[in-house]
CSV table of C-alpha atoms in Angstrom, one decimal:
chain,number,residue,atom,x,y,z
A,1,MET,CA,0.0,0.0,0.0
A,2,THR,CA,1.3,3.4,-0.9
A,3,HIS,CA,1.3,6.0,1.9
A,4,SER,CA,0.3,9.6,1.1
A,5,ALA,CA,3.6,10.8,2.4
A,6,ASP,CA,5.4,8.7,-0.3
A,7,LEU,CA,3.4,10.6,-2.9
A,8,ASP,CA,4.6,13.9,-1.5
A,9,ALA,CA,8.2,12.9,-1.2
A,10,PRO,CA,10.6,14.9,-3.4
A,11,PRO,CA,11.5,13.1,-6.6
A,12,ALA,CA,15.1,12.0,-7.2
A,13,ARG,CA,17.0,13.0,-10.3
A,14,PRO,CA,15.2,11.9,-13.5
A,15,GLU,CA,17.9,9.4,-14.2
A,16,VAL,CA,17.2,7.7,-10.9
A,17,GLU,CA,13.4,7.9,-11.1
A,18,SER,CA,13.6,5.9,-14.4
A,19,LEU,CA,16.3,3.5,-13.2
A,20,ARG,CA,15.8,-0.2,-13.0
A,21,ALA,CA,18.2,-1.3,-10.2
A,22,TYR,CA,20.7,-4.2,-10.8
A,23,SER,CA,19.2,-7.4,-9.5
A,24,ALA,CA,21.5,-8.6,-6.7
A,25,PRO,CA,21.6,-12.2,-5.2
A,26,LEU,CA,18.4,-13.1,-3.4
A,27,GLU,CA,18.2,-13.9,0.3
A,28,GLY,CA,17.9,-17.4,1.6
A,29,ARG,CA,21.0,-18.8,-0.2
A,30,ARG,CA,22.9,-20.1,2.8
A,31,GLY,CA,23.1,-23.8,3.3
A,32,LEU,CA,22.5,-24.5,-0.4
A,33,LEU,CA,25.0,-25.4,-3.2
A,34,ARG,CA,25.5,-21.9,-4.6
A,35,LEU,CA,26.1,-22.2,-8.4
A,36,ASP,CA,24.1,-19.1,-9.2
A,37,PHE,CA,26.4,-16.1,-8.7
A,38,ASN,CA,29.9,-17.3,-9.6
A,39,GLU,CA,31.2,-17.2,-6.1
A,40,ASN,CA,34.0,-19.2,-4.6
A,41,THR,CA,32.2,-22.3,-3.3
A,42,VAL,CA,34.5,-23.5,-0.5
A,43,GLY,CA,35.5,-20.3,1.4
A,44,PRO,CA,38.8,-18.5,1.9
A,45,SER,CA,42.1,-19.7,3.1
A,46,PRO,CA,42.3,-20.8,6.8
A,47,HIS,CA,44.8,-18.1,7.2
A,48,VAL,CA,42.1,-15.5,6.4
A,49,VAL,CA,39.8,-16.9,9.0
A,50,ALA,CA,42.6,-16.9,11.6
A,51,ALA,CA,43.6,-13.3,10.8
A,52,ILE,CA,40.0,-12.1,11.2
A,53,ARG,CA,39.6,-13.9,14.5
A,54,ALA,CA,42.8,-12.4,15.8
A,55,ILE,CA,41.6,-8.8,15.4
A,56,PRO,CA,41.6,-7.4,18.9
A,57,ALA,CA,38.3,-5.9,20.2
A,58,ASP,CA,39.6,-2.4,20.6
A,59,GLN,CA,40.4,-2.3,16.8
A,60,TYR,CA,36.6,-2.4,16.1
A,61,ALA,CA,36.4,1.2,17.4
A,62,ILE,CA,39.2,2.6,15.1
A,63,TYR,CA,38.7,3.7,11.6
A,64,PRO,CA,40.4,1.3,9.1
A,65,GLU,CA,44.0,1.8,8.0
A,66,TYR,CA,45.2,0.9,4.5
A,67,ASP,CA,49.0,1.1,4.8
A,68,GLY,CA,50.6,-1.8,3.2
A,69,LEU,CA,47.6,-3.1,1.3
A,70,ARG,CA,48.5,-1.5,-2.1
A,71,GLU,CA,52.0,-2.9,-1.7
A,72,ALA,CA,50.7,-6.3,-0.9
A,73,VAL,CA,48.6,-6.2,-4.1
A,74,LEU,CA,51.6,-5.3,-6.1
A,75,ALA,CA,53.7,-8.0,-4.5
A,76,ASN,CA,51.0,-10.6,-5.3
A,77,LEU,CA,50.8,-9.4,-9.0
A,78,ALA,CA,54.6,-9.1,-9.3
A,79,LEU,CA,54.2,-6.0,-11.5
A,80,PRO,CA,56.6,-3.0,-11.7
A,81,LEU,CA,54.0,-0.5,-10.7
A,82,ALA,CA,53.7,2.1,-7.9
A,83,PRO,CA,51.3,1.9,-5.0
A,84,SER,CA,49.6,5.1,-6.4
A,85,GLN,CA,48.5,2.9,-9.4
A,86,ILE,CA,46.3,0.7,-7.2
A,87,GLY,CA,42.9,1.9,-6.2
A,88,LEU,CA,41.1,0.2,-3.2
A,89,PHE,CA,37.3,-0.1,-3.3
A,90,ASN,CA,34.4,-1.7,-1.4
A,91,GLY,CA,34.2,-4.5,-4.0
A,92,VAL,CA,34.6,-4.1,-7.7
A,93,ASP,CA,31.0,-3.0,-7.9
A,94,ALA,CA,32.0,0.1,-6.0
A,95,ALA,CA,35.0,0.6,-8.4
A,96,ILE,CA,32.7,0.4,-11.4
A,97,HIS,CA,30.3,2.9,-9.9
A,98,ALA,CA,33.2,5.3,-9.0
A,99,ILE,CA,34.5,5.1,-12.6
A,100,PHE,CA,31.1,6.2,-14.0
A,101,HIS,CA,30.8,8.9,-11.3
A,102,ALA,CA,34.3,10.3,-12.1
A,103,TYR,CA,34.2,10.0,-15.9
A,104,GLY,CA,30.6,9.6,-17.2
A,105,GLY,CA,28.6,12.7,-17.8
A,106,ARG,CA,25.1,13.4,-19.2
A,107,GLY,CA,25.1,12.8,-22.9
A,108,ASP,CA,28.3,10.8,-22.9
A,109,THR,CA,28.3,7.3,-24.4
A,110,LEU,CA,29.1,4.0,-22.7
A,111,LEU,CA,30.3,1.4,-25.3
A,112,THR,CA,30.0,-2.2,-24.2
A,113,THR,CA,28.9,-5.6,-25.3
A,114,SER,CA,25.7,-7.6,-25.0
A,115,PRO,CA,25.0,-9.6,-23.0
A,116,THR,CA,27.5,-8.7,-20.2
A,117,PHE,CA,27.6,-8.0,-16.5
A,118,GLY,CA,24.3,-6.3,-15.6
A,119,TYR,CA,25.7,-3.5,-13.4
A,120,TYR,CA,27.4,-1.5,-16.2
A,121,SER,CA,24.1,-0.2,-17.6
A,122,PRO,CA,22.6,1.0,-14.4
A,123,CYS,CA,25.8,2.9,-13.6
A,124,ALA,CA,25.6,4.6,-17.0
A,125,GLN,CA,21.9,5.4,-16.6
A,126,MET,CA,22.6,7.1,-13.2
A,127,GLN,CA,24.9,9.5,-15.0
A,128,GLY,CA,22.5,10.2,-17.9
A,129,MET,CA,24.7,8.4,-20.4
A,130,ALA,CA,23.7,6.8,-23.7
A,131,ILE,CA,24.5,3.1,-23.9
A,132,GLU,CA,25.7,1.4,-27.1
A,133,ALA,CA,25.8,-2.4,-26.4
A,134,ILE,CA,27.1,-4.4,-29.3
A,135,PRO,CA,25.9,-8.0,-29.5
A,136,TYR,CA,28.3,-11.0,-29.5
A,137,HIS,CA,28.4,-13.0,-32.7
A,138,LEU,CA,26.3,-16.2,-32.8
A,139,PRO,CA,26.6,-19.1,-32.7
A,140,ASP,CA,29.7,-19.1,-30.5
A,141,PHE,CA,29.4,-15.7,-28.9
A,142,ALA,CA,32.5,-14.4,-30.6
A,143,PHE,CA,33.7,-10.9,-29.6
A,144,PRO,CA,32.4,-8.2,-32.1
A,145,LEU,CA,35.8,-6.9,-32.8
A,146,GLU,CA,35.1,-4.9,-36.0
A,147,GLU,CA,32.0,-3.3,-34.6
A,148,ILE,CA,33.8,-2.2,-31.4
A,149,ARG,CA,36.6,-0.8,-33.5
A,150,ALA,CA,34.1,1.2,-35.6
A,151,ALA,CA,32.2,2.4,-32.5
A,152,LEU,CA,35.4,3.6,-30.9
A,153,GLY,CA,35.8,5.9,-33.8
A,154,GLN,CA,32.8,7.8,-32.6
A,155,GLY,CA,34.5,8.8,-29.4
A,156,PRO,CA,32.6,7.1,-26.6
A,157,ARG,CA,33.5,8.3,-23.1
A,158,LEU,CA,33.8,4.8,-21.7
A,159,LEU,CA,34.5,1.3,-23.1
A,160,LEU,CA,33.6,-1.5,-20.6
A,161,ILE,CA,34.9,-5.0,-21.5
A,162,CYS,CA,34.4,-8.0,-19.2
A,163,ASN,CA,37.2,-10.4,-20.1
A,164,PRO,CA,36.3,-13.3,-20.0
A,165,ASN,CA,32.8,-12.1,-20.3
A,166,ASN,CA,30.1,-12.8,-17.8
A,167,PRO,CA,27.8,-14.6,-18.8
A,168,THR,CA,29.0,-15.8,-22.3
A,169,GLY,CA,32.6,-16.7,-21.3
A,170,THR,CA,33.9,-14.9,-24.4
A,171,ARG,CA,37.6,-14.3,-24.2
A,172,LEU,CA,39.5,-11.4,-25.9
A,173,ALA,CA,43.3,-11.4,-26.4
A,174,PRO,CA,45.2,-8.8,-24.4
A,175,GLU,CA,46.7,-7.4,-27.6
A,176,ARG,CA,43.2,-6.3,-28.9
A,177,ILE,CA,42.5,-4.5,-25.6
A,178,LEU,CA,45.8,-2.6,-25.9
A,179,GLU,CA,44.9,-1.8,-29.5
A,180,PHE,CA,41.6,-0.3,-28.3
A,181,ALA,CA,43.3,1.9,-25.7
A,182,ALA,CA,46.0,3.0,-28.1
A,183,THR,CA,43.7,4.0,-30.9
A,184,ALA,CA,41.0,5.7,-28.7
A,185,ALA,CA,43.0,8.0,-26.4
A,186,GLN,CA,40.0,10.0,-25.4
A,187,THR,CA,38.0,6.9,-24.3
A,188,LEU,CA,38.6,5.3,-20.9
A,189,VAL,CA,39.0,1.6,-21.6
A,190,VAL,CA,38.0,-0.4,-18.5
A,191,VAL,CA,38.7,-4.1,-18.4
A,192,ASP,CA,36.8,-6.2,-15.8
A,193,GLU,CA,39.1,-9.1,-15.1
A,194,LEU,CA,37.2,-10.7,-12.2
A,195,TYR,CA,37.3,-14.2,-13.9
A,196,GLU,CA,40.7,-13.9,-15.5
A,197,ALA,CA,42.3,-16.4,-13.1
A,198,PHE,CA,40.2,-19.2,-14.4
A,199,THR,CA,41.2,-18.7,-18.0
A,200,GLY,CA,44.2,-16.4,-18.4
A,201,ASP,CA,44.2,-13.5,-21.0
A,202,SER,CA,45.0,-10.8,-18.5
A,203,VAL,CA,46.1,-7.5,-20.0
A,204,LEU,CA,48.2,-6.6,-17.0
A,205,PRO,CA,51.5,-8.4,-17.9
A,206,VAL,CA,51.7,-6.5,-21.2
A,207,ALA,CA,50.0,-3.2,-20.2
A,208,ASP,CA,52.1,0.0,-20.3
A,209,PHE,CA,50.1,2.6,-18.4
A,210,ALA,CA,52.5,5.3,-19.4
A,211,ALA,CA,51.8,4.7,-23.1
A,212,THR,CA,48.0,4.1,-22.6
A,213,PRO,CA,47.0,6.0,-19.5
A,214,ASN,CA,43.4,5.6,-20.6
A,215,LEU,CA,43.5,1.9,-19.6
A,216,VAL,CA,42.1,0.6,-16.3
A,217,VAL,CA,42.0,-3.0,-15.1
A,218,LEU,CA,39.6,-4.3,-12.4
A,219,ARG,CA,40.5,-7.2,-10.1
A,220,SER,CA,38.8,-8.8,-7.1
A,221,LEU,CA,39.4,-11.3,-4.3
A,222,ALA,CA,35.7,-12.5,-4.5
A,223,LYS,CA,35.7,-15.2,-7.1
A,224,THR,CA,39.1,-16.8,-6.4
A,225,ALA,CA,40.0,-16.1,-2.8
A,226,GLY,CA,36.5,-16.4,-1.4
A,227,LEU,CA,36.1,-12.8,0.0
A,228,ALA,CA,32.8,-11.9,-1.7
A,229,GLY,CA,31.1,-11.3,1.7
A,230,LEU,CA,33.8,-8.9,2.8
A,231,ARG,CA,33.8,-6.7,-0.4
A,232,ILE,CA,37.2,-5.8,-1.5
A,233,GLY,CA,38.2,-4.8,-5.1
A,234,PHE,CA,41.0,-3.1,-6.9
A,235,ALA,CA,41.4,-0.8,-9.9
A,236,ILE,CA,44.8,-0.7,-11.5
A,237,GLY,CA,46.0,1.9,-14.0
A,238,ALA,CA,47.8,5.2,-14.4
A,239,ALA,CA,48.2,7.1,-11.1
A,240,ALA,CA,46.4,10.2,-12.4
A,241,VAL,CA,43.3,8.1,-13.4
A,242,ILE,CA,43.3,6.1,-10.2
A,243,ASP,CA,43.4,9.4,-8.3
A,244,ARG,CA,40.4,10.7,-10.1
A,245,ILE,CA,38.4,7.5,-9.5
A,246,SER,CA,39.3,7.5,-5.8
A,247,ARG,CA,38.2,11.1,-5.3
A,248,VAL,CA,34.5,10.1,-5.6
A,249,VAL,CA,34.4,7.5,-2.8
A,250,GLY,CA,34.4,7.9,0.9
A,251,PRO,CA,37.6,7.9,3.0
A,252,TYR,CA,36.8,4.7,4.8
A,253,ASP,CA,34.7,2.7,2.4
A,254,ILE,CA,36.6,-0.5,3.0
A,255,ASN,CA,36.2,-1.9,6.5
A,256,SER,CA,39.0,-3.2,8.7
A,257,PHE,CA,37.9,-6.8,8.4
A,258,ALA,CA,38.2,-6.7,4.6
A,259,VAL,CA,41.7,-5.2,4.8
A,260,THR,CA,42.8,-7.9,7.2
A,261,ALA,CA,41.3,-10.6,5.1
A,262,ALA,CA,42.8,-9.2,1.9
A,263,LEU,CA,46.3,-9.1,3.4
A,264,ALA,CA,46.0,-12.7,4.5
A,265,ALA,CA,44.5,-13.9,1.2
A,266,LEU,CA,47.2,-12.1,-0.8
A,267,ALA,CA,49.8,-13.8,1.3
A,268,ASP,CA,48.4,-17.3,0.6
A,269,GLN,CA,48.4,-17.5,-3.2
A,270,PRO,CA,49.0,-21.3,-3.2
A,271,TYR,CA,45.5,-21.7,-1.6
A,272,VAL,CA,44.0,-19.6,-4.4
A,273,ASP,CA,46.0,-21.5,-7.1
A,274,ASP,CA,44.8,-24.8,-5.8
A,275,TYR,CA,41.1,-23.7,-5.8
A,276,VAL,CA,41.4,-22.3,-9.3
A,277,ALA,CA,43.0,-25.6,-10.5
A,278,GLU,CA,40.2,-27.6,-8.9
A,279,VAL,CA,37.6,-25.4,-10.6
A,280,ARG,CA,39.2,-25.8,-14.0
A,281,LEU,CA,39.3,-29.6,-13.5
A,282,ALA,CA,35.7,-29.7,-12.5
A,283,ARG,CA,34.7,-27.5,-15.5
A,284,ALA,CA,36.4,-29.9,-17.9
A,285,TRP,CA,34.7,-32.8,-16.2
A,286,LEU,CA,31.2,-31.3,-16.4
A,287,VAL,CA,31.7,-30.3,-20.1
A,288,GLN,CA,32.5,-33.9,-20.8
A,289,GLN,CA,29.3,-35.1,-19.1
A,290,LEU,CA,27.2,-32.5,-21.0
A,291,ARG,CA,28.7,-33.6,-24.3
A,292,GLY,CA,28.2,-37.3,-23.5
A,293,ALA,CA,24.5,-36.7,-22.6
A,294,GLY,CA,23.9,-34.4,-25.7
A,295,VAL,CA,23.0,-31.4,-23.6
A,296,ARG,CA,23.2,-28.1,-25.4
A,297,HIS,CA,25.8,-26.0,-23.6
A,298,HIS,CA,28.4,-23.2,-24.1
A,299,ALA,CA,31.6,-23.1,-22.2
A,300,GLY,CA,34.0,-20.3,-22.9
A,301,GLY,CA,36.1,-18.7,-20.0
A,302,GLY,CA,35.5,-18.1,-16.4
A,303,ASN,CA,34.1,-20.3,-13.6
A,304,TYR,CA,30.7,-20.8,-15.2
A,305,LEU,CA,29.0,-22.1,-18.3
A,306,LEU,CA,25.6,-22.0,-20.0
A,307,ILE,CA,23.1,-24.9,-20.3
A,308,TRP,CA,20.0,-24.9,-22.4
A,309,PRO,CA,17.5,-27.3,-20.7
A,310,GLU,CA,14.7,-29.0,-22.6
A,311,LEU,CA,12.2,-27.9,-20.0
A,312,PRO,CA,11.5,-24.2,-19.3
A,313,PRO,CA,14.6,-22.8,-17.5
A,314,GLU,CA,12.6,-21.3,-14.6
A,315,GLN,CA,11.0,-24.7,-14.0
A,316,VAL,CA,14.5,-26.4,-14.0
A,317,GLU,CA,15.9,-23.6,-11.8
A,318,GLN,CA,13.1,-24.2,-9.2
A,319,ARG,CA,13.4,-28.0,-9.2
A,320,LEU,CA,17.2,-27.7,-8.7
A,321,ARG,CA,16.5,-25.4,-5.8
A,322,GLN,CA,14.3,-28.1,-4.3
A,323,GLU,CA,17.3,-30.4,-4.5
A,324,GLY,CA,19.4,-27.8,-2.6
A,325,ILE,CA,21.2,-26.5,-5.7
A,326,LEU,CA,21.1,-22.9,-6.9
A,327,VAL,CA,21.6,-21.9,-10.6
A,328,ARG,CA,20.7,-18.7,-12.4
A,329,SER,CA,18.2,-18.3,-15.2
A,330,MET,CA,19.3,-16.1,-18.1
A,331,ALA,CA,15.7,-15.5,-19.2
A,332,ASP,CA,16.2,-11.7,-19.4
A,333,LYS,CA,19.5,-11.7,-21.3
A,334,PRO,CA,19.7,-11.1,-25.0
A,335,LEU,CA,21.1,-13.9,-27.2
A,336,ILE,CA,21.0,-16.5,-24.4
A,337,ALA,CA,17.4,-16.5,-23.3
A,338,GLY,CA,16.3,-20.0,-22.4
A,339,SER,CA,19.6,-20.9,-20.8
A,340,LEU,CA,20.8,-21.4,-17.3
A,341,ARG,CA,24.2,-20.1,-16.0
A,342,VAL,CA,25.8,-22.7,-13.8
A,343,SER,CA,28.8,-21.7,-11.7
A,344,ILE,CA,31.6,-24.2,-11.4
A,345,GLY,CA,32.8,-25.4,-8.0
A,346,THR,CA,34.8,-28.4,-6.9
A,347,LEU,CA,34.6,-31.8,-8.6
A,348,GLU,CA,32.5,-33.1,-5.7
A,349,GLN,CA,30.1,-30.2,-6.0
A,350,MET,CA,29.7,-30.6,-9.8
A,351,GLY,CA,29.1,-34.3,-9.2
A,352,GLN,CA,26.2,-33.3,-6.9
A,353,PHE,CA,24.9,-31.0,-9.7
A,354,TRP,CA,25.1,-33.7,-12.4
A,355,ALA,CA,23.4,-36.3,-10.1
A,356,ALA,CA,20.4,-34.0,-10.0
A,357,TYR,CA,20.3,-32.3,-13.4
A,358,PRO,CA,19.7,-35.3,-15.8
A,359,ALA,CA,16.9,-36.6,-13.5
A,360,ILE,CA,15.1,-33.2,-13.7
């Protein structure tokens, strides 16, 4: 029921009044096999848990400190960059929002692909930007290279590339990304590399931010190190650009627990490497099962794949939930409507999924 006071409330900006918010994970997911939002399915390193438990009580009352975290990121990446080239954010979602806030203006254009991560468009709409989303090429969801090149010639303010792309898994060679940045100096080229560890193709080892200061790379500890619940993300680029992006966030956006967890996770890279290797093994195994059973699917990059069930996807999604397994329907996504996105966990977890799916 709408209260009369709601009707009299001052309206928000027109861009916000017409905005359809990004659909975040639903409640009630704990205790189930979470194959719906591409999370780490086993949790972080024991060293992370121990580090958080060791935080003394009096530290709860102190604003967080970030000294050493940028240096730890650089040590983990083994890149010859300066700490000023690392931006710290309350999850990569916050980094994306800050990029649009700092660089996107009313009437500017966001250039991206379709379908891709659903948060890019709302961020553009908040700023009053136009959105040019170029479809991937069927049947294999190949990257629309020539179309993006042509569109860059029109001078878009931002180019957002998820690599590998969520949800199609499409991979783009780092050389192509560097080419985009070099040929469109007035466009901020943002590469979302949240799933890079499961596939490779990172632009960071070959990036030269002095030559292409319009390039920004996003990284996270959510998908690999299991810190999605603590919200910690990084933007990597030219110091001047990272400075501008960081100006539009609060001084203490990242909490102390996330800082402590990130330092411990970055110091235990073998744990992350072992988890990534397990996911890659489980992914290959599941693809083999799907092929053997003649199930239509698409597996590109990342820790997820697409499956087209014979029954309506919403029905299959609901029946899997009854079996304690969460997957995500792609019913609202262009080109892949009718599919389910299934995140990849361990071999044991994918065995649990495959035990339920054919029966359904």
